Coordinates of C-alpha atoms in Angstrom, one line a residue:
M87 CA -25.5 -13.6 3.0
E88 CA -23.6 -14.2 6.5
R89 CA -24.4 -10.6 7.6
T90 CA -27.8 -10.9 6.1
E91 CA -28.4 -14.1 7.9
Q92 CA -27.3 -12.6 11.1
K93 CA -29.9 -9.5 10.5
L94 CA -32.8 -12.1 9.8
K95 CA -32.0 -14.1 13.1
K96 CA -31.5 -10.9 15.5
G97 CA -35.0 -9.5 14.1
M98 CA -37.2 -12.8 14.2
K99 CA -39.2 -11.7 17.4
A100 CA -39.4 -8.3 16.3
D101 CA -43.2 -6.6 16.7
H102 CA -43.0 -5.2 13.3
H103 CA -43.3 -6.6 9.5
M104 CA -39.7 -7.0 8.0
V105 CA -38.9 -7.4 4.4
Y106 CA -36.6 -10.2 4.1
P107 CA -34.1 -11.0 1.0
D108 CA -35.7 -12.2 -1.9
F109 CA -34.0 -15.5 -1.4
E110 CA -35.3 -16.7 -5.0
Q111 CA -33.3 -13.8 -6.7
M112 CA -30.4 -14.2 -4.9
W113 CA -29.6 -17.9 -5.4
S114 CA -30.9 -17.4 -8.8
S115 CA -28.0 -14.6 -8.8
I116 CA -25.4 -17.1 -7.5
E117 CA -25.7 -19.5 -9.6
Q118 CA -22.6 -20.2 -12.1
D119 CA -21.3 -16.9 -10.1
E120 CA -23.2 -14.3 -12.2
L121 CA -25.4 -11.3 -11.0
K122 CA -29.0 -11.2 -12.6
I123 CA -29.4 -8.1 -14.4
A124 CA -32.6 -8.0 -17.0
E125 CA -34.2 -10.3 -19.5
G126 CA -31.8 -13.5 -18.8
E127 CA -28.7 -10.9 -19.2
T128 CA -25.9 -11.4 -16.6
I129 CA -23.2 -9.6 -15.1
E130 CA -19.8 -11.1 -13.9
Q131 CA -19.8 -11.0 -10.1
R132 CA -16.0 -12.3 -9.3
P133 CA -16.3 -14.7 -11.9
R134 CA -15.6 -18.3 -11.1
R135 CA -11.8 -19.2 -13.1
R136 CA -13.5 -21.2 -15.6
K137 CA -15.6 -18.2 -17.2
K138 CA -12.8 -16.0 -16.7
F139 CA -10.0 -18.2 -18.3
A140 CA -12.8 -19.4 -21.1
L141 CA -10.9 -19.5 -24.5
V142 CA -13.0 -17.3 -26.6
A143 CA -11.9 -16.7 -30.4
G144 CA -13.4 -14.6 -33.4
L145 CA -12.2 -11.4 -32.8
A146 CA -10.8 -9.6 -36.0
V147 CA -9.5 -6.5 -35.6
A148 CA -6.0 -6.3 -35.6
L149 CA -4.0 -4.2 -32.9
M150 CA -2.5 -0.8 -35.0
A151 CA 1.1 -0.2 -34.7
T152 CA 0.8 2.9 -32.5
P153 CA 0.3 2.2 -29.0
V154 CA -2.1 5.1 -28.0
Y155 CA -4.8 3.4 -30.5
A156 CA -4.4 -0.1 -28.9
A157 CA -7.4 0.0 -26.5
L158 CA -9.6 1.7 -29.3
N159 CA -8.6 -1.2 -32.2
Y160 CA -9.5 -3.7 -30.0
D161 CA -12.4 -5.2 -29.9
W162 CA -13.4 -5.3 -26.3
S163 CA -17.2 -6.2 -27.1
N164 CA -16.8 -9.6 -25.7
I165 CA -15.5 -9.0 -22.1
L166 CA -17.8 -5.6 -21.9
S167 CA -21.0 -7.2 -22.9
Y168 CA -22.2 -6.2 -19.3
R169 CA -20.6 -3.3 -19.2
A170 CA -22.3 -0.8 -21.7
G171 CA -21.6 2.3 -19.9
I172 CA -17.4 1.4 -20.4
Q173 CA -18.2 0.2 -23.9
S174 CA -20.0 3.2 -25.1
A175 CA -17.5 5.6 -23.2
L176 CA -14.8 4.0 -25.0
A177 CA -16.8 4.1 -28.4
Q178 CA -16.7 8.1 -27.6
G179 CA -13.1 8.5 -27.0
L180 CA -13.2 9.0 -23.3
G181 CA -11.2 7.7 -21.0
Q182 CA -7.5 8.2 -20.0
T183 CA -4.9 7.1 -22.0
I184 CA -2.4 4.9 -20.4
E185 CA -0.6 2.1 -22.5
Q186 CA 1.8 1.2 -20.0
S187 CA 3.8 -2.4 -20.2
I188 CA 5.6 -4.4 -18.2
T189 CA 7.4 -8.2 -19.6
K190 CA 8.2 -10.6 -16.9
D191 CA 8.7 -14.4 -17.0
G192 CA 7.4 -14.4 -20.5
F193 CA 4.1 -12.6 -20.1
T194 CA 3.4 -8.9 -21.3
L195 CA 0.9 -6.9 -19.1
T196 CA -0.3 -3.5 -20.8
V197 CA -2.9 -1.5 -19.2
H198 CA -4.1 0.4 -22.0
T199 CA -7.3 2.8 -20.7
A200 CA -8.5 3.8 -17.3
F201 CA -12.1 5.1 -16.5
I202 CA -12.0 7.1 -13.3
D203 CA -15.3 8.6 -12.2
D204 CA -17.4 8.7 -8.8
N205 CA -19.0 5.4 -9.3
R206 CA -16.0 3.2 -10.1
T207 CA -12.4 2.8 -11.3
F208 CA -12.0 0.4 -14.5
L209 CA -8.9 -0.8 -16.3
L210 CA -9.0 -2.6 -19.7
Y211 CA -5.4 -4.8 -20.0
S212 CA -4.4 -7.1 -21.9
L213 CA -1.8 -9.8 -21.2
K214 CA 0.4 -11.4 -24.2
P215 CA 2.5 -14.7 -23.7
E216 CA 5.4 -15.3 -25.3
A217 CA 5.8 -17.8 -28.5
S218 CA 6.7 -20.7 -26.1
W219 CA 3.5 -20.6 -23.8
D220 CA 1.7 -23.7 -24.3
G221 CA -1.9 -22.9 -24.2
E222 CA -2.7 -23.3 -20.7
E223 CA -5.3 -21.3 -18.9
I224 CA -4.4 -19.0 -16.6
G225 CA -5.2 -16.6 -13.3
F226 CA -3.3 -14.9 -10.6
E227 CA -3.9 -15.4 -6.9
F228 CA -4.4 -11.3 -6.2
T229 CA -5.0 -8.5 -8.4
G230 CA -6.2 -5.2 -7.2
L231 CA -4.1 -1.6 -6.8
K232 CA -2.1 -0.5 -4.1
D233 CA -2.5 3.3 -3.1
A234 CA 0.4 5.1 -2.5
K235 CA 0.7 4.4 1.4
G236 CA 0.8 0.6 0.0
N237 CA -2.8 -0.5 1.0
F238 CA -4.5 -2.9 -1.6
I239 CA -7.6 -1.9 -2.9
E240 CA -9.4 -5.3 -3.9
G241 CA -11.7 -5.8 -7.2
N242 CA -13.0 -8.3 -9.7
Y243 CA -11.1 -8.8 -12.6
T244 CA -11.9 -11.3 -15.8
H245 CA -10.3 -11.8 -19.2
S246 CA -11.0 -14.3 -21.7
W247 CA -8.5 -15.7 -24.7
N248 CA -8.4 -13.5 -28.3
E249 CA -7.3 -16.2 -30.5
E250 CA -6.1 -14.1 -33.8
L251 CA -4.5 -11.9 -31.5
G252 CA -2.8 -14.2 -29.0
V253 CA -3.5 -12.3 -26.0
F254 CA -5.8 -11.9 -23.0
Q255 CA -7.8 -9.3 -23.3
G256 CA -9.2 -8.2 -19.3
Y257 CA -10.7 -5.6 -17.3
F258 CA -10.2 -4.9 -13.7
E259 CA -12.6 -2.7 -12.1
T260 CA -13.3 -2.1 -8.1
D261 CA -15.8 0.6 -6.6
W262 CA -12.6 2.3 -4.9
V263 CA -12.8 6.2 -6.4
V264 CA -10.2 8.4 -6.7
E265 CA -10.2 11.3 -3.5
G266 CA -9.9 14.8 -5.5
Q267 CA -8.8 15.0 -9.1
M268 CA -5.9 12.4 -9.2
A269 CA -4.0 9.8 -7.3
D270 CA -1.3 7.6 -7.6
V271 CA -1.5 3.8 -7.5
E272 CA 0.1 0.5 -8.5
F273 CA -2.1 -2.0 -10.5
T274 CA -0.8 -5.6 -9.6
M275 CA -1.2 -9.0 -10.5
E276 CA 0.9 -11.2 -8.4
N277 CA 1.4 -15.2 -8.3
M278 CA 0.3 -16.6 -12.1
Q279 CA -1.5 -19.7 -11.5
F280 CA -1.6 -22.4 -14.4
I281 CA -5.3 -23.8 -14.5
S282 CA -6.3 -27.3 -16.0
N283 CA -9.9 -28.5 -16.4
E284 CA -10.1 -31.6 -15.8
K285 CA -12.9 -34.8 -16.0
H286 CA -13.3 -38.1 -14.1
S287 CA -16.1 -40.7 -14.8
I288 CA -18.1 -41.8 -12.4
S289 CA -21.1 -44.3 -11.9
Y290 CA -24.2 -42.6 -10.9
N291 CA -27.2 -44.7 -11.3
P292 CA -29.8 -42.2 -11.8
N293 CA -32.7 -45.2 -10.6
D294 CA -31.2 -45.3 -7.5
L295 CA -32.2 -42.4 -4.9
T296 CA -30.7 -43.9 -2.0
T297 CA -27.1 -42.0 -1.3
Q298 CA -24.5 -42.8 -3.8
V299 CA -20.5 -42.7 -2.7
F300 CA -17.5 -42.6 -5.3
L301 CA -14.0 -43.2 -4.9
I302 CA -12.3 -40.9 -7.3
Q303 CA -8.8 -40.8 -5.5
K304 CA -7.1 -38.9 -8.4
G305 CA -6.8 -35.1 -9.5
G306 CA -7.0 -33.6 -6.1
I307 CA -10.5 -35.6 -5.6
D308 CA -10.6 -37.9 -2.8
T309 CA -14.5 -39.2 -2.7
M310 CA -17.8 -37.5 -4.1
T311 CA -21.3 -38.6 -2.0
I312 CA -24.1 -37.7 -4.3
Q313 CA -27.7 -37.4 -3.0
S314 CA -31.0 -37.3 -5.1
F315 CA -34.1 -35.9 -4.7
E316 CA -37.5 -36.0 -6.8
Q317 CA -38.6 -32.7 -7.5
D318 CA -42.3 -31.1 -9.3
E319 CA -42.4 -30.7 -13.0
G320 CA -40.1 -33.6 -14.1
K321 CA -36.9 -32.4 -12.1
V322 CA -34.4 -34.2 -10.0
L323 CA -32.0 -32.3 -7.5
L324 CA -28.9 -33.9 -7.2
K325 CA -27.0 -32.5 -3.8
S326 CA -23.4 -33.4 -4.2
A327 CA -20.8 -33.2 -1.5
V328 CA -16.8 -33.5 -2.3
T329 CA -13.6 -34.3 -0.2
L330 CA -10.5 -33.2 -1.2
T331 CA -6.6 -33.8 -1.3
D332 CA -5.7 -30.6 -2.8
S333 CA -6.9 -27.6 -1.5
K334 CA -6.0 -25.9 -4.8
V335 CA -9.7 -27.4 -6.3
R336 CA -11.3 -25.9 -3.3
N337 CA -12.7 -22.8 -4.9
T338 CA -13.0 -23.7 -8.9
G339 CA -16.3 -25.4 -9.3
I340 CA -16.9 -29.3 -8.9
F341 CA -20.1 -30.2 -11.3
I342 CA -21.5 -33.0 -12.1
E343 CA -22.2 -33.2 -16.2
A344 CA -24.4 -35.9 -18.1
I345 CA -22.8 -37.0 -21.3
N346 CA -23.6 -38.7 -24.5
D347 CA -21.9 -41.9 -26.0
R348 CA -19.6 -39.1 -27.5
K349 CA -18.9 -37.8 -24.5
N350 CA -20.5 -34.4 -25.5
S351 CA -22.2 -32.6 -22.1
I352 CA -26.2 -33.2 -22.5
E353 CA -26.9 -31.1 -19.6
N354 CA -24.6 -29.4 -16.6
G355 CA -27.8 -28.8 -14.8
K356 CA -29.0 -25.6 -13.1
R357 CA -26.7 -25.0 -10.2
S358 CA -26.5 -23.1 -6.9
F359 CA -24.8 -23.1 -3.7
L360 CA -21.6 -22.9 -4.9
G361 CA -18.4 -23.2 -3.1
N362 CA -20.2 -24.2 0.3
Q363 CA -17.9 -26.1 2.7
G364 CA -18.6 -28.4 5.2
A365 CA -17.0 -28.9 9.0
K366 CA -15.0 -31.7 7.5
G367 CA -13.6 -29.7 4.4
E368 CA -16.4 -31.0 2.0
Y369 CA -17.4 -28.9 -0.9
F370 CA -21.2 -28.7 -1.6
S371 CA -23.0 -28.1 -4.5
Q372 CA -26.4 -28.6 -6.0
Q373 CA -27.7 -29.0 -9.5
L374 CA -31.2 -28.9 -11.0
F375 CA -31.7 -31.3 -13.9
E376 CA -34.3 -32.5 -16.1
S377 CA -35.1 -36.1 -15.0
D378 CA -35.7 -37.0 -18.8
A379 CA -32.1 -35.9 -19.7
L380 CA -30.6 -38.1 -16.8
H381 CA -33.0 -40.9 -17.5
Q382 CA -31.9 -40.9 -21.4
E383 CA -30.6 -44.1 -22.8
G384 CA -26.8 -44.5 -23.3
T385 CA -26.4 -41.1 -20.5
K386 CA -23.2 -41.6 -18.5
F387 CA -22.0 -38.8 -15.8
Q388 CA -18.8 -37.4 -15.3
I389 CA -17.3 -34.5 -12.9
S390 CA -15.6 -31.2 -14.0
Y391 CA -13.6 -28.8 -12.5
N392 CA -10.8 -26.5 -12.9
R393 CA -7.5 -27.4 -10.7
V394 CA -4.5 -25.2 -10.3
L395 CA -1.6 -27.1 -11.7
E396 CA 1.2 -24.2 -10.3
T397 CA 1.6 -21.1 -8.7
K398 CA 4.7 -19.3 -10.1
E399 CA 5.3 -16.6 -7.7
S400 CA 5.9 -13.1 -9.1
D401 CA 4.5 -9.8 -10.0
W402 CA 3.5 -7.6 -12.6
S403 CA 3.2 -4.2 -11.0
I404 CA 2.4 -0.9 -13.3
K405 CA 2.6 2.8 -11.7
L406 CA -0.4 4.8 -13.2
N407 CA -1.2 8.4 -12.3
L408 CA -5.0 8.3 -12.4
T409 CA -7.4 11.4 -12.9
K410 CA -11.0 12.3 -13.4
K411 CA -10.3 14.9 -16.2
Q412 CA -11.7 13.0 -18.9
L413 CA -15.2 11.8 -17.6
E414 CA -15.7 14.7 -14.6
N415 CA -17.0 17.3 -16.9
A416 CA -19.9 15.0 -17.2
S417 CA -20.4 14.1 -13.6
F418 CA -22.6 15.0 -11.7
K419 CA -24.4 14.1 -8.4
Q420 CA -27.8 14.9 -6.7
V421 CA -28.8 14.6 -2.9
L422 CA -32.6 13.8 -3.4
D423 CA -33.8 11.9 0.0
I424 CA -37.1 11.0 -1.5
P425 CA -39.2 9.1 0.7
I426 CA -40.6 6.1 -0.8
D427 CA -43.5 5.4 1.3
N428 CA -45.4 2.0 0.5
V429 CA -41.7 0.6 1.6
P430 CA -40.7 -0.2 5.3
G431 CA -38.1 0.7 7.4
G432 CA -38.1 4.4 6.5
T433 CA -36.7 3.9 3.3
K434 CA -35.7 6.9 0.9
I435 CA -33.5 7.0 -2.5
H436 CA -31.1 9.2 -0.5
E437 CA -28.7 10.4 -3.7
M438 CA -27.8 9.8 -7.5
T439 CA -24.6 9.6 -8.9
V440 CA -24.3 10.0 -12.4
T441 CA -21.1 9.6 -14.3
P442 CA -20.4 9.4 -18.5
T443 CA -20.5 5.5 -17.7
Q444 CA -22.9 4.7 -14.8
V445 CA -25.5 6.1 -12.9
R446 CA -25.6 4.8 -9.0
L447 CA -28.5 5.5 -6.6
I448 CA -28.5 4.8 -2.9
L449 CA -31.1 3.9 -0.9
T450 CA -31.6 4.3 2.7
Q451 CA -33.5 2.6 5.6
E452 CA -33.9 4.0 9.1
K453 CA -33.9 0.2 10.4
Y454 CA -32.3 -2.4 8.5
E455 CA -34.6 -3.7 5.6
T456 CA -34.4 -5.1 2.1
F457 CA -35.7 -3.3 -0.8
P458 CA -38.4 -5.9 -1.6
Y459 CA -38.4 -5.5 -5.9
R460 CA -36.6 -7.5 -7.9
D461 CA -36.2 -5.5 -11.1
Y462 CA -35.0 -2.2 -11.3
Q463 CA -35.3 0.7 -14.5
L464 CA -34.3 4.2 -14.9
D465 CA -36.7 6.1 -17.5
V466 CA -35.0 9.0 -18.7
G467 CA -37.3 10.9 -21.0
G468 CA -38.7 7.5 -22.3
T469 CA -35.8 5.8 -22.7
L470 CA -35.1 2.9 -20.4
L471 CA -31.7 2.2 -18.5
T472 CA -31.9 -1.3 -16.6
G473 CA -30.1 -1.9 -13.0
Y474 CA -29.2 -4.4 -10.9
M475 CA -28.8 -4.6 -7.0
S476 CA -24.9 -3.9 -6.1
G477 CA -23.2 -6.8 -4.4
K478 CA -21.1 -4.1 -2.5
G479 CA -20.9 -4.7 1.4
G480 CA -20.6 -1.8 4.0
N481 CA -23.3 -0.1 5.6
P482 CA -26.3 -2.7 6.3
N483 CA -29.0 0.2 6.3
E484 CA -27.9 1.1 2.8
T485 CA -28.9 -0.3 -0.6
E486 CA -27.0 0.6 -3.9
L487 CA -28.6 0.4 -7.4
R488 CA -26.3 0.6 -10.4
F489 CA -27.5 1.5 -14.1
E490 CA -25.5 1.1 -17.1
M491 CA -24.7 4.1 -19.2
N492 CA -26.4 2.4 -22.2
G493 CA -27.4 4.8 -25.5
L494 CA -27.5 8.0 -23.1
N495 CA -24.7 10.6 -21.9
A496 CA -25.1 12.3 -18.3
A497 CA -26.2 15.5 -19.9
S498 CA -29.8 13.7 -20.9
L499 CA -30.1 12.7 -17.0
E500 CA -29.5 16.5 -16.2
N501 CA -31.7 18.1 -18.8
Q502 CA -34.6 15.3 -19.3
S503 CA -37.1 13.9 -16.6
V504 CA -35.6 11.0 -14.7
T505 CA -38.0 8.3 -13.1
F506 CA -37.1 5.5 -10.7
V507 CA -39.2 2.1 -11.5
A508 CA -38.9 -1.2 -9.7
K509 CA -40.8 -3.8 -10.6
H510 CA -42.2 -7.4 -9.4
R511 CA -42.3 -7.3 -5.7
V512 CA -41.4 -10.2 -3.4
E513 CA -42.2 -9.1 0.4
G514 CA -41.4 -10.7 3.4
L515 CA -43.4 -11.6 6.4
Y516 CA -42.9 -13.3 9.6
G517 CA -44.6 -16.6 10.6
D518 CA -47.3 -16.9 13.3
D519 CA -47.5 -19.0 16.4
N520 CA -49.6 -21.7 14.6
S521 CA -47.8 -24.8 14.4
T522 CA -48.0 -27.7 12.2
R523 CA -48.1 -31.2 13.4
L524 CA -45.7 -33.8 11.7
T525 CA -46.5 -37.5 12.9
N526 CA -45.1 -41.0 12.1
I527 CA -41.7 -39.7 11.4
S528 CA -40.3 -42.4 9.3
A529 CA -38.2 -42.8 5.6
N530 CA -41.6 -43.1 3.8
P531 CA -42.6 -39.8 2.5
Q532 CA -45.6 -38.6 4.3
S533 CA -47.7 -35.4 4.0
V534 CA -49.7 -33.0 5.8
T535 CA -51.4 -29.5 5.0
S536 CA -51.8 -26.3 7.1
S537 CA -52.1 -22.2 5.7
I538 CA -50.2 -19.5 6.4
A539 CA -52.1 -16.2 6.0
G540 CA -54.8 -17.8 4.2
Y541 CA -52.3 -19.6 1.5
P542 CA -52.4 -23.4 0.9
I543 CA -49.3 -25.0 2.1
S544 CA -48.4 -28.9 1.5
W545 CA -45.8 -30.4 3.6
T546 CA -44.0 -33.3 2.9
Y547 CA -41.1 -35.0 5.5
Y548 CA -39.4 -38.0 5.7
M549 CA -35.8 -39.6 6.9
K550 CA -32.9 -39.7 4.8
D551 CA -29.3 -40.7 6.5
N552 CA -30.6 -39.8 9.6
N553 CA -31.6 -36.3 8.8
L554 CA -35.0 -34.9 9.2
Y555 CA -36.1 -33.5 5.5
V556 CA -39.2 -31.0 5.4
E557 CA -40.6 -29.7 2.3
S558 CA -43.0 -27.2 1.8
L559 CA -45.2 -26.2 -1.5
S560 CA -48.1 -24.1 -2.0
S561 CA -50.8 -24.4 -4.8
D562 CA -51.3 -20.2 -4.9
P563 CA -48.9 -18.5 -7.2
G564 CA -48.9 -15.2 -5.0
F565 CA -47.0 -17.5 -2.2
A566 CA -43.4 -17.2 -3.0
G567 CA -42.1 -19.7 -0.4
V568 CA -41.2 -20.5 3.3
N569 CA -37.9 -19.4 3.8
Q570 CA -36.8 -21.2 7.1
T571 CA -38.7 -23.3 9.7
Y572 CA -38.1 -24.4 13.2
Y573 CA -39.4 -26.0 16.5
L574 CA -39.2 -25.4 20.2
E575 CA -37.4 -27.9 22.3
G576 CA -38.1 -26.1 25.7
K577 CA -37.5 -22.5 25.2
E578 CA -34.8 -23.3 22.5
E579 CA -35.2 -22.5 18.7
I580 CA -33.9 -25.1 16.7
S581 CA -33.7 -24.2 13.1
G582 CA -33.8 -26.1 10.1
T583 CA -31.0 -25.4 7.4
P584 CA -32.6 -24.5 4.0
E585 CA -31.3 -26.9 1.5
F586 CA -32.3 -25.1 -1.5
M587 CA -34.4 -21.6 -2.1
G588 CA -35.1 -20.2 -5.5
M589 CA -33.5 -23.3 -7.3
L590 CA -37.0 -24.1 -8.7
E591 CA -39.2 -21.9 -10.8
N592 CA -41.8 -22.3 -8.2
N593 CA -42.4 -21.9 -4.2
K594 CA -41.5 -25.3 -3.3
R595 CA -38.6 -25.3 -0.3
M596 CA -36.8 -27.8 1.8
D597 CA -34.8 -27.7 5.2
V598 CA -33.3 -30.5 6.9
Y599 CA -32.5 -31.5 10.6
E600 CA -29.5 -33.1 11.0
N601 CA -29.1 -36.4 13.3
F602 CA -32.8 -36.4 14.0
D603 CA -34.4 -38.7 16.3
K604 CA -38.1 -38.0 17.0
K605 CA -40.9 -39.6 15.7
E606 CA -43.4 -36.3 16.3
L607 CA -42.7 -32.7 16.0
E608 CA -44.4 -29.3 15.9
I609 CA -42.8 -27.3 13.2
L610 CA -43.2 -23.6 13.0
V611 CA -42.6 -20.9 10.3
Y612 CA -39.9 -18.1 10.7
N613 CA -40.6 -16.4 7.8
Y614 CA -42.7 -16.6 4.1
L615 CA -42.2 -14.7 1.1
I616 CA -45.5 -13.2 -0.9
N617 CA -44.9 -12.8 -4.9
K618 CA -46.3 -9.9 -6.4
P619 CA -45.1 -9.8 -9.9
N620 CA -47.1 -7.3 -11.3
D621 CA -46.6 -4.8 -8.6
E622 CA -44.6 -1.7 -9.8
L623 CA -43.1 1.4 -8.4
R624 CA -42.7 4.9 -10.1
M625 CA -40.8 7.6 -8.2
P626 CA -40.1 10.9 -9.9
L627 CA -36.5 12.1 -8.9
T628 CA -35.9 14.8 -11.3
S629 CA -37.7 16.6 -13.6
G630 CA -35.3 17.8 -16.1
K631 CA -34.2 21.6 -17.5

């Protein structure tokens, strides 16, 4: 996000239109650290420990005695829900059998199978505790690969508990790929962390819209401050700021829960802006609740979070000789360089890399642009593969789209026609020089109307805790929201800080100007989004054999 914001600001006064990031999609994706891929499905991206270490039972297939069959005879479907290409390759007997183990400090780490191709490196592993283990959730401070020169290769990992077999099953995944045919690496998991989920009650009053402060002073939490903002459609936005006494709480997520008299959760709220930290070390979070749930009779409130109780300084390392042999025969790469004329920035579909587990498309731009579509598919002879935008950094003039190989094999893409399909266009445009005047600014909410490119905009503004809040909303569903506002102080542009973008299913947005002391203001729009849900792009990539 930081790189994207810098790009936006640098390009703000350019004389051309620019497609801005679809913040609605981005923030929806960030909620609960998940990346949306299709029809409510999500693909975990650096999962929070709470998800990473969730206890999952119900796996019924016992481990065979012969190690070479171990990976195949585990049921991996739980953790591979959003890695369909790996699950498909595993079912076909593909992948490099590893079956190497190391035991240390009462835990046995086993790497079962590796999938190495030109798109990613993927390891299936299990972690078995000794009988004396007391059932705490665990994680690791560092997990990754080390190459032959000792360089650390980062990636994502997740694991879940198999109650029946008494093991954690997990995977490690990285975009790093082996150069050539083989590579010697070391898979390492360092500094095991023992994690506790903690809950503390708070006396939050949903009828009080003023700022409420709660002294927790236990479990690593010092104070929690909650601000309430009434929203449309019977919703309430709760913005919380937590100060900590234990830094081991900092990256785990701190959330408000509405609970009934049996302490069962009624609603956790829709979350956004996870892990955002303030200048004084505050942990910020935002949650969108149904107002009825907050006001339900007998409802009480608590905060919930994970805390690292202990870190054991040790490492589990296994040397691996990785090879592409199992997957390379069914893999291929094609340079396409197909221009997409109706997308600005000189955008091209540059390259397609196909492996038995995944298809990767590389889009390039002559100048920085964000690809203005939300949903992606590959139509392979009538069979659809659903894709997602990779969060991989690197070249800002490149966009990666990845498609799990589900129900097809690599030969299908070589022998049949392949069409790239992009749907639901959200286009970003710069605001104009027309300002909207805010008068008699006070704690009393006031409204004024204006328009942007013919779209009606209703502005609501008010003071709260010495800050000015400016909300924008359009009755036209074709308008997808104001991304950011600003005002001029002499020649200097003073930007508002977006308080939420894309949390709501409508186009309402809110900016805040901190420590504001003016009674009148001329507000301007930096950029805004136009919503075109029925817009569809179809680009033939290959004609097949």
